[in-house]
PDB file of C-alpha atoms and ligand atoms in Angstrom:
ATOM      1  CA  MET A   1     -31.530 -12.310  14.697  1.00  0.00           C
ATOM      2  CA  LYS A   2     -29.086 -12.205  11.411  1.00  0.00           C
ATOM      3  CA  HIS A   3     -25.820 -12.526  11.954  1.00  0.00           C
ATOM      4  CA  LEU A   4     -23.999  -9.115  11.788  1.00  0.00           C
ATOM      5  CA  THR A   5     -20.858  -9.205   8.981  1.00  0.00           C
ATOM      6  CA  MET A   6     -18.087  -7.046   9.654  1.00  0.00           C
ATOM      7  CA  THR A   7     -19.252  -4.562   7.029  1.00  0.00           C
ATOM      8  CA  ASP A   8     -22.689  -4.247   8.822  1.00  0.00           C
ATOM      9  CA  HIS A   9     -20.401  -3.134  11.741  1.00  0.00           C
ATOM     10  CA  ALA A  10     -19.055  -0.962   9.882  1.00  0.00           C
ATOM     11  CA  LEU A  11     -21.945   0.542   8.460  1.00  0.00           C
ATOM     12  CA  ALA A  12     -23.774   1.245  11.569  1.00  0.00           C
ATOM     13  CA  VAL A  13     -20.854   2.725  12.927  1.00  0.00           C
ATOM     14  CA  ARG A  14     -20.459   5.188   9.887  1.00  0.00           C
ATOM     15  CA  LYS A  15     -24.144   6.360  11.186  1.00  0.00           C
ATOM     16  CA  ASN A  16     -22.150   8.104  14.085  1.00  0.00           C
ATOM     17  CA  ALA A  17     -19.630   9.941  12.045  1.00  0.00           C
ATOM     18  CA  TYR A  18     -18.994  13.392  12.803  1.00  0.00           C
ATOM     19  CA  ALA A  19     -18.304  15.071   9.540  1.00  0.00           C
ATOM     20  CA  PRO A  20     -20.160  18.501   8.749  1.00  0.00           C
ATOM     21  CA  TYR A  21     -17.028  19.466   6.536  1.00  0.00           C
ATOM     22  CA  SER A  22     -16.686  17.195   4.169  1.00  0.00           C
ATOM     23  CA  GLY A  23     -20.213  15.484   4.529  1.00  0.00           C
ATOM     24  CA  PHE A  24     -18.155  12.073   4.004  1.00  0.00           C
ATOM     25  CA  GLN A  25     -18.826   9.528   6.670  1.00  0.00           C
ATOM     26  CA  VAL A  26     -16.697   6.549   7.198  1.00  0.00           C
ATOM     27  CA  GLY A  27     -17.001   3.378   9.480  1.00  0.00           C
ATOM     28  CA  ALA A  28     -14.295   1.020  10.372  1.00  0.00           C
ATOM     29  CA  ALA A  29     -15.154  -2.461  12.274  1.00  0.00           C
ATOM     30  CA  LEU A  30     -11.421  -3.966  13.363  1.00  0.00           C
ATOM     31  CA  GLN A  31     -11.631  -7.584  14.657  1.00  0.00           C
ATOM     32  CA  CYS A  32      -9.140  -9.100  17.214  1.00  0.00           C
ATOM     33  CA  THR A  33      -7.883 -12.348  16.945  1.00  0.00           C
ATOM     34  CA  ASP A  34     -10.178 -13.133  20.466  1.00  0.00           C
ATOM     35  CA  GLY A  35     -13.006 -12.478  18.139  1.00  0.00           C
ATOM     36  CA  SER A  36     -13.945  -9.221  19.690  1.00  0.00           C
ATOM     37  CA  ILE A  37     -14.637  -6.311  17.230  1.00  0.00           C
ATOM     38  CA  PHE A  38     -14.046  -2.502  18.000  1.00  0.00           C
ATOM     39  CA  THR A  39     -15.447  -0.100  15.941  1.00  0.00           C
ATOM     40  CA  GLY A  40     -14.582   3.871  14.688  1.00  0.00           C
ATOM     41  CA  CYS A  41     -15.679   6.647  12.530  1.00  0.00           C
ATOM     42  CA  ASN A  42     -14.337   9.702  11.399  1.00  0.00           C
ATOM     43  CA  VAL A  43     -14.641  12.767  13.693  1.00  0.00           C
ATOM     44  CA  GLU A  44     -13.745  15.974  12.067  1.00  0.00           C
ATOM     45  CA  ASN A  45     -12.775  19.410  13.646  1.00  0.00           C
ATOM     46  CA  ALA A  46     -13.299  22.924  12.660  1.00  0.00           C
ATOM     47  CA  SER A  47      -9.130  23.046  12.644  1.00  0.00           C
ATOM     48  CA  TYR A  48      -9.601  20.501   9.545  1.00  0.00           C
ATOM     49  CA  SER A  49      -6.116  18.762  10.558  1.00  0.00           C
ATOM     50  CA  MET A  50      -7.182  17.533  13.326  1.00  0.00           C
ATOM     51  CA  THR A  51      -9.830  15.219  12.021  1.00  0.00           C
ATOM     52  CA  ILE A  52      -9.628  11.844  13.263  1.00  0.00           C
ATOM     53  CA  CYS A  53     -10.144   9.042  10.526  1.00  0.00           C
ATOM     54  CA  ALA A  54     -12.345   5.998  11.178  1.00  0.00           C
ATOM     55  CA  GLU A  55      -9.577   3.489  11.056  1.00  0.00           C
ATOM     56  CA  ARG A  56      -7.499   4.850  13.555  1.00  0.00           C
ATOM     57  CA  SER A  57     -10.338   5.745  15.657  1.00  0.00           C
ATOM     58  CA  ALA A  58     -11.366   1.673  15.731  1.00  0.00           C
ATOM     59  CA  ILE A  59      -7.689   0.893  16.582  1.00  0.00           C
ATOM     60  CA  VAL A  60      -7.137   3.227  19.129  1.00  0.00           C
ATOM     61  CA  GLN A  61     -10.577   1.990  20.963  1.00  0.00           C
ATOM     62  CA  ALA A  62      -8.990  -1.698  20.620  1.00  0.00           C
ATOM     63  CA  ILE A  63      -5.718  -0.884  21.916  1.00  0.00           C
ATOM     64  CA  ALA A  64      -7.222   1.099  24.845  1.00  0.00           C
ATOM     65  CA  ALA A  65      -9.137  -2.175  25.584  1.00  0.00           C
ATOM     66  CA  GLY A  66      -5.627  -4.328  25.704  1.00  0.00           C
ATOM     67  CA  LYS A  67      -6.097  -5.854  22.323  1.00  0.00           C
ATOM     68  CA  GLN A  68      -2.695  -5.373  19.847  1.00  0.00           C
ATOM     69  CA  SER A  69      -3.711  -8.519  17.625  1.00  0.00           C
ATOM     70  CA  PHE A  70      -5.837  -8.395  14.900  1.00  0.00           C
ATOM     71  CA  ARG A  71      -7.700 -10.388  12.266  1.00  0.00           C
ATOM     72  CA  SER A  72      -9.274  -7.881   9.835  1.00  0.00           C
ATOM     73  CA  ILE A  73     -10.430  -4.566   9.314  1.00  0.00           C
ATOM     74  CA  ALA A  74     -13.880  -3.646   7.384  1.00  0.00           C
ATOM     75  CA  ILE A  75     -14.087  -0.206   6.170  1.00  0.00           C
ATOM     76  CA  VAL A  76     -17.031   1.776   4.348  1.00  0.00           C
ATOM     77  CA  GLY A  77     -17.491   5.312   3.268  1.00  0.00           C
ATOM     78  CA  GLY A  78     -19.247   7.751   1.118  1.00  0.00           C
ATOM     79  CA  LYS A  79     -21.491  10.983   1.420  1.00  0.00           C
ATOM     80  CA  THR A  80     -24.491   8.753   1.469  1.00  0.00           C
ATOM     81  CA  GLU A  81     -25.307   4.948   2.866  1.00  0.00           C
ATOM     82  CA  ALA A  82     -26.067   3.515  -0.676  1.00  0.00           C
ATOM     83  CA  ALA A  83     -22.218   5.391  -2.063  1.00  0.00           C
ATOM     84  CA  ALA A  84     -20.726   3.663   1.060  1.00  0.00           C
ATOM     85  CA  LYS A  85     -22.297   0.283   0.478  1.00  0.00           C
ATOM     86  CA  THR A  86     -21.057   0.319  -3.522  1.00  0.00           C
ATOM     87  CA  THR A  87     -17.767   2.712  -3.872  1.00  0.00           C
ATOM     88  CA  PRO A  88     -14.800   1.280  -1.965  1.00  0.00           C
ATOM     89  CA  CYS A  89     -13.284   3.822   0.472  1.00  0.00           C
ATOM     90  CA  PRO A  90      -9.488   2.391   0.681  1.00  0.00           C
ATOM     91  CA  PRO A  91      -7.665   3.445   4.009  1.00  0.00           C
ATOM     92  CA  CYS A  92      -5.633   6.730   3.946  1.00  0.00           C
ATOM     93  CA  GLY A  93      -1.879   6.331   4.162  1.00  0.00           C
ATOM     94  CA  ALA A  94      -1.718   7.694   7.779  1.00  0.00           C
ATOM     95  CA  CYS A  95      -4.384   4.574   8.691  1.00  0.00           C
ATOM     96  CA  LEU A  96      -2.093   2.309   6.758  1.00  0.00           C
ATOM     97  CA  GLN A  97       0.926   3.138   8.893  1.00  0.00           C
ATOM     98  CA  VAL A  98      -0.671   3.066  12.048  1.00  0.00           C
ATOM     99  CA  LEU A  99      -2.064  -0.845  10.798  1.00  0.00           C
ATOM    100  CA  ALA A 100       0.885  -1.828   9.615  1.00  0.00           C
ATOM    101  CA  GLU A 101       2.559  -1.026  13.228  1.00  0.00           C
ATOM    102  CA  PHE A 102       0.018  -3.766  14.621  1.00  0.00           C
ATOM    103  CA  CYS A 103      -0.635  -6.028  11.424  1.00  0.00           C
ATOM    104  CA  ASP A 104       1.591  -8.146   8.989  1.00  0.00           C
ATOM    105  CA  GLY A 105       1.570  -7.452   4.970  1.00  0.00           C
ATOM    106  CA  ASP A 106      -1.254 -10.052   4.684  1.00  0.00           C
ATOM    107  CA  PHE A 107      -3.760  -8.459   6.694  1.00  0.00           C
ATOM    108  CA  PRO A 108      -7.085  -8.439   5.372  1.00  0.00           C
ATOM    109  CA  ILE A 109      -8.743  -4.932   4.496  1.00  0.00           C
ATOM    110  CA  LEU A 110     -12.500  -5.583   3.673  1.00  0.00           C
ATOM    111  CA  LEU A 111     -13.700  -3.083   1.128  1.00  0.00           C
ATOM    112  CA  THR A 112     -17.266  -3.268  -0.633  1.00  0.00           C
ATOM    113  CA  ASP A 113     -15.441  -4.485  -3.759  1.00  0.00           C
ATOM    114  CA  GLY A 114     -13.878  -7.696  -1.791  1.00  0.00           C
ATOM    115  CA  VAL A 115     -11.063  -8.197   0.171  1.00  0.00           C
ATOM    116  CA  HIS A 116      -7.382  -6.743  -0.032  1.00  0.00           C
ATOM    117  CA  LYS A 117      -4.059  -7.154   1.600  1.00  0.00           C
ATOM    118  CA  LEU A 118      -2.353  -4.254   3.767  1.00  0.00           C
ATOM    119  CA  LYS A 119       0.847  -4.847   1.366  1.00  0.00           C
ATOM    120  CA  GLU A 120      -1.230  -4.188  -1.574  1.00  0.00           C
ATOM    121  CA  PHE A 121      -1.970  -0.612  -0.561  1.00  0.00           C
ATOM    122  CA  LEU A 122       1.170   0.066   1.499  1.00  0.00           C
ATOM    123  CA  PRO A 123       4.116  -2.319  -0.327  1.00  0.00           C
ATOM    124  CA  ASN A 124       6.625  -0.412   1.469  1.00  0.00           C
ATOM    125  CA  ALA A 125       5.740   0.612   5.534  1.00  0.00           C
ATOM    126  CA  PHE A 126       7.966   2.955   7.239  1.00  0.00           C
ATOM    127  CA  GLN A 127       9.994   0.978   9.840  1.00  0.00           C
ATOM    128  CA  LEU A 128      12.664   2.097  12.367  1.00  0.00           C
ATOM    129  CA  THR A 129      15.398  -0.098  11.272  1.00  0.00           C
TER     130      THR A 129
HETATM  131  N1  THU B 201     -11.123   9.438   6.198  1.00  0.00           N
HETATM  132  C1  THU B 201     -11.409   8.404   7.003  1.00  0.00           C
HETATM  133  O1  THU B 201     -12.076   8.461   8.290  1.00  0.00           O
HETATM  134  N2  THU B 201     -10.654   7.492   6.505  1.00  0.00           N
HETATM  135  C2  THU B 201      -9.716   7.813   5.600  1.00  0.00           C
HETATM  136  O2  THU B 201      -9.084   6.628   5.249  1.00  0.00           O
HETATM  137  C3  THU B 201      -9.841   8.579   4.685  1.00  0.00           C
HETATM  138  C4  THU B 201     -10.491   9.520   4.941  1.00  0.00           C
HETATM  139  C5  THU B 201     -12.178  10.818   6.554  1.00  0.00           C
HETATM  140  C6  THU B 201     -10.970  11.798   7.141  1.00  0.00           C
HETATM  141  C7  THU B 201     -12.445  13.178   6.666  1.00  0.00           C
HETATM  142  O3  THU B 201     -13.410  13.037   7.992  1.00  0.00           O
HETATM  143  C8  THU B 201     -13.124  12.435   5.827  1.00  0.00           C
HETATM  144  O4  THU B 201     -13.111  10.842   5.181  1.00  0.00           O
HETATM  145  C9  THU B 201     -12.754  13.140   4.290  1.00  0.00           C
HETATM  146  O5  THU B 201     -11.515  12.958   4.272  1.00  0.00           O
END
């Protein structure tokens, strides 16, 4: 079988997204430094602000499995699979802050338009100094 890319994993889990309110399905695949991969999708709620983003869903899965060291994350999102494969879906501010808890500024964020760095999207993460 063909080797699956990180984006393939994100596209696969995107199909499980629960997004009846926005109609916007997101998938994220987080690779740990040991090579293991944890995925997450957005999970919406009738109480809208309770919605969980795909990226935080993936991070929570990994942390619960005992992983805290990450190599990269791939993210795809869109109202259709075709859109998700072409239009880049950068992580929201809340997810960037959660990523910054575990990853440094050079952490690679794989979108459909190429590889970005965490510091490109969040140059000044909040820190308790
Ligand atoms: N969403 C994510 O899953 N990740 C993001 O980084 C931004 C937005 C989800 C939340 C909501 O279910 C839908 O996309 C539309 O905002």
